[in-house]
Amino acid sequence: AGPETGRSSVRFYHQIERINEDKYAKGEPVMRDLFVADDGSSLVYMDQDQAELRVMAVEADDQEMLSIFANKQDIHLATTASILGIPESGVGMVRLLDDRGSPIGQFHATAKDNRSRIGKKVNFGLAYGSEGHNLIKTGQWIDISGVEHNLTWGLLNAGMARWAVRFKGVANWKADLPDYARMAGGVVTNAFLRKRRFGKRLNSSIESEAKAAAREAINFPIQSELAHLVNRTIVLVHKYIQSLERVGKLKKGDVQLLITVHDSILYEVKDHLVPWFKGVLKQIAERPIPELKNYSFPISMGSGKTWTQ
């Protein structure tokens, strides 16, 4: 433990990179290949699906974002379309604006080609309290001819304005939360009553310090509530396994927790118990959460001899 959000922090494990899909497709080794189950056992991996964005949507009561998740639509595609001003499917016209908002060109592009370049980066930036403007430093989008274009302030500002209209719940929540924290004496309280105290930092006369505190204030309920979800899942699974061990239905070591990394959990499970355990894990992890308006947070699962599989 250590982070103020309540997340578990194990530095070595948290530095194990996610699977490099390009290397994996070529059959090249990746870091997660180092984690191998014992003979007769498999690794079962659970990951919360876009949990940070889902928590943010619930906190903000953003009906548009919640509808996208409920209908299993692509939130990154939706954000890409809003930022670039094009449809989510098919080809659209991106109108490039200079830093003053004056048109300087137009290019055909698709949201699908720019999903990871724009939508994904903006969404996770928003979850960490930014306004998406960090994209100006490194962000690029690609037209249908494969030509890369740098983002301009004009395009990004117009795009964020379109995004704020579509996702007004999240936009208003992000704008208001630092002010609510100031009125509460610099304290942010999450849905599980965990508090983070920012003291006078939110009112600092040093602009960079005040902005950093505001970003942390927005990020705190998202990260801390997600930590509660994952930690409670671990505890509930542990208690259930213990209850079965006590009555002799499971042996000690049949199911073992290995690692938790942010919003994911890795177990080692005896091979014959894997299908059963997956059902148990799904039922517990996707339980309705009363503190978050009884929302159920879906998970993805996989199993294999290594963490990569």
Short mmCIF file of C-alpha atoms in Angstrom, two decimals:
data_model
loop_
_atom_site.label_atom_id
_atom_site.label_comp_id
_atom_site.label_asym_id
_atom_site.label_seq_id
_atom_site.Cartn_x
_atom_site.Cartn_y
_atom_site.Cartn_z
CA ALA A 1 0.00 0.00 0.00
CA GLY A 2 1.11 3.59 -0.41
CA PRO A 3 -0.79 5.58 -3.05
CA GLU A 4 -3.30 8.03 -1.62
CA THR A 5 -5.97 6.54 -3.89
CA GLY A 6 -5.85 3.28 -1.93
CA ARG A 7 -4.43 1.24 -4.79
CA SER A 8 -2.04 -1.58 -4.03
CA SER A 9 1.47 -0.72 -5.11
CA VAL A 10 4.07 -3.38 -5.90
CA ARG A 11 6.63 -1.60 -8.01
CA PHE A 12 8.24 -4.60 -9.69
CA TYR A 13 4.96 -6.10 -10.83
CA HIS A 14 3.55 -2.75 -11.89
CA GLN A 15 6.54 -2.33 -14.19
CA ILE A 16 5.77 -5.53 -16.10
CA GLU A 17 4.66 -4.07 -19.42
CA ARG A 18 1.41 -4.96 -21.11
CA ILE A 19 1.63 -7.43 -23.97
CA ASN A 20 3.24 -5.89 -27.04
CA GLU A 21 0.73 -7.00 -29.66
CA ASP A 22 3.19 -6.57 -32.54
CA LYS A 23 5.78 -8.81 -30.87
CA TYR A 24 3.11 -11.31 -29.87
CA ALA A 25 1.81 -11.53 -33.45
CA LYS A 26 5.35 -12.29 -34.66
CA GLY A 27 5.83 -14.99 -32.02
CA GLU A 28 8.50 -12.98 -30.24
CA PRO A 29 8.86 -13.23 -26.43
CA VAL A 30 7.32 -10.61 -24.15
CA MET A 31 7.84 -9.90 -20.44
CA ARG A 32 4.69 -11.69 -19.33
CA ASP A 33 6.04 -14.97 -20.73
CA LEU A 34 8.19 -15.08 -17.57
CA PHE A 35 5.12 -15.92 -15.46
CA VAL A 36 4.42 -19.66 -15.87
CA ALA A 37 1.89 -21.78 -13.98
CA ASP A 38 2.99 -24.91 -12.11
CA ASP A 39 2.28 -28.29 -13.68
CA GLY A 40 -1.41 -29.12 -13.34
CA SER A 41 -2.37 -25.46 -12.97
CA SER A 42 -3.23 -22.52 -15.19
CA LEU A 43 -3.13 -18.76 -14.77
CA VAL A 44 -6.51 -17.00 -14.81
CA TYR A 45 -6.36 -13.29 -15.59
CA MET A 46 -9.11 -10.76 -15.01
CA ASP A 47 -9.16 -7.17 -16.25
CA GLN A 48 -11.80 -4.49 -15.67
CA ASP A 49 -13.10 -3.27 -19.07
CA GLN A 50 -12.38 0.47 -19.46
CA ALA A 51 -13.14 0.79 -15.76
CA GLU A 52 -11.70 4.29 -15.30
CA LEU A 53 -13.98 5.71 -17.97
CA ARG A 54 -16.97 3.78 -16.61
CA VAL A 55 -16.36 5.09 -13.09
CA MET A 56 -16.06 8.62 -14.47
CA ALA A 57 -19.34 8.22 -16.41
CA VAL A 58 -21.15 6.98 -13.29
CA GLU A 59 -19.70 9.74 -11.10
CA ALA A 60 -20.73 12.37 -13.65
CA ASP A 61 -24.07 10.69 -14.44
CA ASP A 62 -23.20 11.17 -18.12
CA GLN A 63 -26.12 9.54 -19.91
CA GLU A 64 -24.44 9.63 -23.33
CA MET A 65 -21.33 7.84 -22.12
CA LEU A 66 -23.32 5.35 -20.05
CA SER A 67 -25.49 4.61 -23.08
CA ILE A 68 -22.41 3.91 -25.20
CA PHE A 69 -21.17 1.41 -22.62
CA ALA A 70 -24.61 -0.17 -22.16
CA ASN A 71 -24.97 -0.70 -25.91
CA LYS A 72 -21.42 -2.09 -26.18
CA GLN A 73 -20.37 0.70 -28.52
CA ASP A 74 -16.81 1.98 -28.81
CA ILE A 75 -16.15 4.96 -26.53
CA HIS A 76 -12.74 5.64 -28.11
CA LEU A 77 -14.33 5.76 -31.56
CA ALA A 78 -17.00 8.14 -30.29
CA THR A 79 -14.39 10.50 -28.83
CA THR A 80 -12.30 10.36 -32.01
CA ALA A 81 -15.30 11.32 -34.10
CA SER A 82 -16.12 14.24 -31.80
CA ILE A 83 -12.55 15.58 -31.78
CA LEU A 84 -12.03 15.36 -35.54
CA GLY A 85 -15.60 16.35 -36.42
CA ILE A 86 -16.25 13.28 -38.56
CA PRO A 87 -18.71 10.33 -38.43
CA GLU A 88 -17.87 7.26 -36.33
CA SER A 89 -18.13 5.07 -39.43
CA GLY A 90 -17.10 5.73 -43.00
CA VAL A 91 -15.07 8.64 -44.30
CA GLY A 92 -15.45 12.23 -43.11
CA MET A 93 -13.84 15.58 -43.78
CA VAL A 94 -11.45 16.93 -41.14
CA ARG A 95 -11.32 20.72 -41.35
CA LEU A 96 -7.89 21.79 -40.21
CA LEU A 97 -7.81 25.06 -38.27
CA ASP A 98 -4.82 27.16 -37.30
CA ASP A 99 -4.15 28.31 -33.74
CA ARG A 100 -6.57 31.22 -34.19
CA GLY A 101 -9.35 28.96 -35.45
CA SER A 102 -9.07 29.97 -39.11
CA PRO A 103 -9.41 27.21 -41.75
CA ILE A 104 -6.13 26.17 -43.38
CA GLY A 105 -7.11 22.99 -45.19
CA GLN A 106 -9.33 19.94 -45.20
CA PHE A 107 -8.59 16.23 -45.51
CA HIS A 108 -10.59 13.02 -45.67
CA ALA A 109 -10.12 10.69 -42.71
CA THR A 110 -11.82 7.88 -40.79
CA ALA A 111 -12.41 7.65 -37.06
CA LYS A 112 -11.30 4.01 -37.10
CA ASP A 113 -7.80 4.90 -38.35
CA ASN A 114 -7.42 7.51 -35.59
CA ARG A 115 -9.00 5.62 -32.69
CA SER A 116 -5.72 4.90 -30.87
CA ARG A 117 -4.05 8.14 -31.96
CA ILE A 118 -6.84 10.46 -30.77
CA GLY A 119 -9.76 8.84 -28.95
CA LYS A 120 -7.84 6.57 -26.64
CA LYS A 121 -5.30 9.24 -25.67
CA VAL A 122 -7.98 11.87 -25.03
CA ASN A 123 -10.17 9.54 -22.95
CA PHE A 124 -7.43 8.34 -20.65
CA GLY A 125 -6.04 11.86 -20.40
CA LEU A 126 -9.49 12.99 -19.23
CA ALA A 127 -9.55 10.23 -16.62
CA TYR A 128 -6.26 11.59 -15.27
CA GLY A 129 -7.64 15.09 -15.00
CA SER A 130 -6.22 16.66 -18.16
CA GLU A 131 -8.24 18.40 -20.85
CA GLY A 132 -6.73 16.44 -23.70
CA HIS A 133 -4.43 19.31 -24.61
CA ASN A 134 -1.27 17.30 -23.97
CA LEU A 135 -1.91 15.89 -27.42
CA ILE A 136 -0.55 19.11 -28.89
CA LYS A 137 2.95 17.99 -27.91
CA THR A 138 2.88 14.54 -29.49
CA GLY A 139 -0.54 14.03 -31.07
CA GLN A 140 -0.97 13.29 -34.74
CA TRP A 141 -3.86 12.14 -36.87
CA ILE A 142 -3.80 10.35 -40.19
CA ASP A 143 -5.82 10.93 -43.34
CA ILE A 144 -7.08 8.23 -45.71
CA SER A 145 -3.95 8.57 -47.84
CA GLY A 146 -1.80 7.59 -44.87
CA VAL A 147 -0.36 11.07 -44.41
CA GLU A 148 0.21 12.10 -40.78
CA HIS A 149 -0.79 15.59 -39.63
CA ASN A 150 0.12 17.40 -36.43
CA LEU A 151 -2.74 18.58 -34.26
CA THR A 152 -3.23 22.34 -34.08
CA TRP A 153 -4.70 24.33 -31.22
CA GLY A 154 -7.54 25.38 -33.49
CA LEU A 155 -8.51 21.81 -34.36
CA LEU A 156 -8.13 20.53 -30.79
CA ASN A 157 -10.07 23.40 -29.19
CA ALA A 158 -12.92 22.99 -31.69
CA GLY A 159 -12.83 19.24 -31.13
CA MET A 160 -12.91 19.50 -27.34
CA ALA A 161 -15.86 21.91 -27.63
CA ARG A 162 -17.74 19.30 -29.71
CA TRP A 163 -16.78 16.62 -27.18
CA ALA A 164 -18.05 18.75 -24.27
CA VAL A 165 -21.43 19.16 -25.97
CA ARG A 166 -21.81 15.43 -26.54
CA PHE A 167 -20.47 14.36 -23.14
CA LYS A 168 -21.76 17.28 -21.13
CA GLY A 169 -22.14 15.27 -17.94
CA VAL A 170 -18.43 14.47 -17.73
CA ALA A 171 -17.46 17.93 -19.00
CA ASN A 172 -19.51 19.66 -16.25
CA TRP A 173 -18.35 17.24 -13.55
CA LYS A 174 -14.70 17.84 -14.39
CA ALA A 175 -15.21 21.60 -14.44
CA ASP A 176 -17.12 21.68 -11.13
CA LEU A 177 -15.25 19.16 -8.97
CA PRO A 178 -12.23 21.37 -8.08
CA ASP A 179 -14.65 24.11 -6.96
CA TYR A 180 -16.60 21.67 -4.79
CA ALA A 181 -13.29 20.58 -3.27
CA ARG A 182 -12.38 24.19 -2.51
CA MET A 183 -15.76 24.73 -0.81
CA ALA A 184 -15.12 21.58 1.25
CA GLY A 185 -11.87 23.00 2.60
CA GLY A 186 -9.67 21.29 0.03
CA VAL A 187 -11.09 17.80 0.68
CA VAL A 188 -12.39 15.35 -1.94
CA THR A 189 -14.50 12.44 -0.69
CA ASN A 190 -15.18 9.47 -2.94
CA ALA A 191 -18.31 7.30 -3.08
CA PHE A 192 -16.80 4.89 -0.52
CA LEU A 193 -16.06 7.81 1.88
CA ARG A 194 -12.31 7.74 1.35
CA LYS A 195 -10.92 11.27 1.62
CA ARG A 196 -7.99 13.04 0.08
CA ARG A 197 -6.90 16.36 1.51
CA PHE A 198 -5.32 18.91 -0.78
CA GLY A 199 -4.99 21.64 1.80
CA LYS A 200 -4.32 25.04 0.23
CA ARG A 201 -2.86 23.66 -3.00
CA LEU A 202 -6.15 24.13 -4.90
CA ASN A 203 -6.00 27.85 -4.06
CA SER A 204 -2.30 28.26 -4.67
CA SER A 205 -1.18 31.53 -6.21
CA ILE A 206 1.28 29.47 -8.24
CA GLU A 207 -0.74 28.57 -11.32
CA SER A 208 1.08 25.30 -12.08
CA GLU A 209 0.56 24.07 -8.50
CA ALA A 210 -3.16 24.95 -8.51
CA LYS A 211 -3.66 23.22 -11.89
CA ALA A 212 -1.80 20.12 -10.72
CA ALA A 213 -3.97 19.96 -7.60
CA ALA A 214 -7.14 20.33 -9.70
CA ARG A 215 -6.05 17.45 -11.94
CA GLU A 216 -5.35 15.28 -8.91
CA ALA A 217 -8.72 16.21 -7.40
CA ILE A 218 -10.50 15.04 -10.57
CA ASN A 219 -8.42 11.88 -10.81
CA PHE A 220 -8.82 10.93 -7.14
CA PRO A 221 -12.44 9.67 -7.15
CA ILE A 222 -11.85 7.74 -10.37
CA GLN A 223 -8.68 5.95 -9.25
CA SER A 224 -9.72 5.48 -5.63
CA GLU A 225 -13.14 4.06 -6.47
CA LEU A 226 -11.58 1.69 -8.98
CA ALA A 227 -9.14 0.61 -6.26
CA HIS A 228 -12.09 -0.13 -3.97
CA LEU A 229 -13.73 -2.26 -6.68
CA VAL A 230 -10.60 -4.34 -7.28
CA ASN A 231 -9.63 -4.67 -3.61
CA ARG A 232 -13.15 -5.71 -2.62
CA THR A 233 -13.22 -8.28 -5.43
CA ILE A 234 -9.96 -9.77 -4.10
CA VAL A 235 -11.35 -9.92 -0.55
CA LEU A 236 -14.70 -11.43 -1.59
CA VAL A 237 -13.03 -14.11 -3.73
CA HIS A 238 -10.61 -14.88 -0.88
CA LYS A 239 -13.44 -15.26 1.65
CA TYR A 240 -15.40 -17.51 -0.70
CA ILE A 241 -12.39 -19.76 -1.39
CA GLN A 242 -11.67 -19.93 2.35
CA SER A 243 -15.26 -21.01 3.07
CA LEU A 244 -14.93 -23.88 0.58
CA GLU A 245 -11.58 -24.91 2.05
CA ARG A 246 -13.09 -25.06 5.53
CA VAL A 247 -15.74 -27.59 4.46
CA GLY A 248 -13.33 -29.66 2.39
CA LYS A 249 -14.66 -28.73 -1.07
CA LEU A 250 -11.32 -27.16 -2.01
CA LYS A 251 -7.77 -27.93 -0.96
CA LYS A 252 -5.34 -25.30 0.21
CA GLY A 253 -3.57 -24.01 -2.88
CA ASP A 254 -6.26 -24.99 -5.40
CA VAL A 255 -6.82 -21.27 -6.06
CA GLN A 256 -4.08 -18.75 -5.27
CA LEU A 257 -3.87 -15.00 -5.78
CA LEU A 258 -0.60 -14.11 -7.49
CA ILE A 259 -0.67 -10.48 -8.58
CA THR A 260 -2.90 -7.45 -8.73
CA VAL A 261 -1.82 -4.68 -11.09
CA HIS A 262 -4.10 -1.63 -10.99
CA ASP A 263 -7.47 -2.86 -12.35
CA SER A 264 -6.42 -6.46 -13.08
CA ILE A 265 -5.97 -9.61 -10.99
CA LEU A 266 -4.00 -12.81 -11.72
CA TYR A 267 -4.73 -16.16 -10.05
CA GLU A 268 -3.15 -19.60 -10.30
CA VAL A 269 -5.85 -22.29 -10.42
CA LYS A 270 -5.78 -26.09 -10.71
CA ASP A 271 -6.63 -27.03 -14.29
CA HIS A 272 -9.82 -28.96 -13.48
CA LEU A 273 -11.18 -25.96 -11.54
CA VAL A 274 -10.53 -23.28 -14.19
CA PRO A 275 -14.02 -23.24 -15.82
CA TRP A 276 -15.70 -23.20 -12.40
CA PHE A 277 -13.42 -20.47 -11.04
CA LYS A 278 -13.98 -18.25 -14.07
CA GLY A 279 -17.72 -18.36 -13.35
CA VAL A 280 -17.14 -17.50 -9.68
CA LEU A 281 -14.78 -14.65 -10.54
CA LYS A 282 -17.15 -13.18 -13.11
CA GLN A 283 -20.11 -13.30 -10.72
CA ILE A 284 -18.19 -11.60 -7.91
CA ALA A 285 -16.35 -9.03 -10.03
CA GLU A 286 -19.47 -7.98 -11.95
CA ARG A 287 -21.65 -7.59 -8.87
CA PRO A 288 -23.75 -4.37 -8.68
CA ILE A 289 -21.99 -1.70 -6.62
CA PRO A 290 -24.46 0.13 -4.31
CA GLU A 291 -22.06 3.04 -3.73
CA LEU A 292 -21.89 3.62 -7.50
CA LYS A 293 -25.61 3.63 -8.29
CA ASN A 294 -25.71 -0.19 -8.49
CA TYR A 295 -23.66 -0.09 -11.69
CA SER A 296 -22.04 -3.39 -12.70
CA PHE A 297 -18.52 -3.15 -14.09
CA PRO A 298 -17.84 -5.81 -16.75
CA ILE A 299 -14.59 -7.74 -16.91
CA SER A 300 -12.54 -9.59 -19.50
CA MET A 301 -10.95 -12.92 -18.59
CA GLY A 302 -8.41 -15.29 -20.04
CA SER A 303 -6.49 -18.37 -18.96
CA GLY A 304 -3.36 -20.22 -20.05
CA LYS A 305 -0.04 -21.60 -18.91
CA THR A 306 1.62 -18.16 -18.99
CA TRP A 307 0.48 -14.64 -18.22
CA THR A 308 0.78 -13.86 -21.92
CA GLN A 309 -1.73 -16.55 -22.90
#
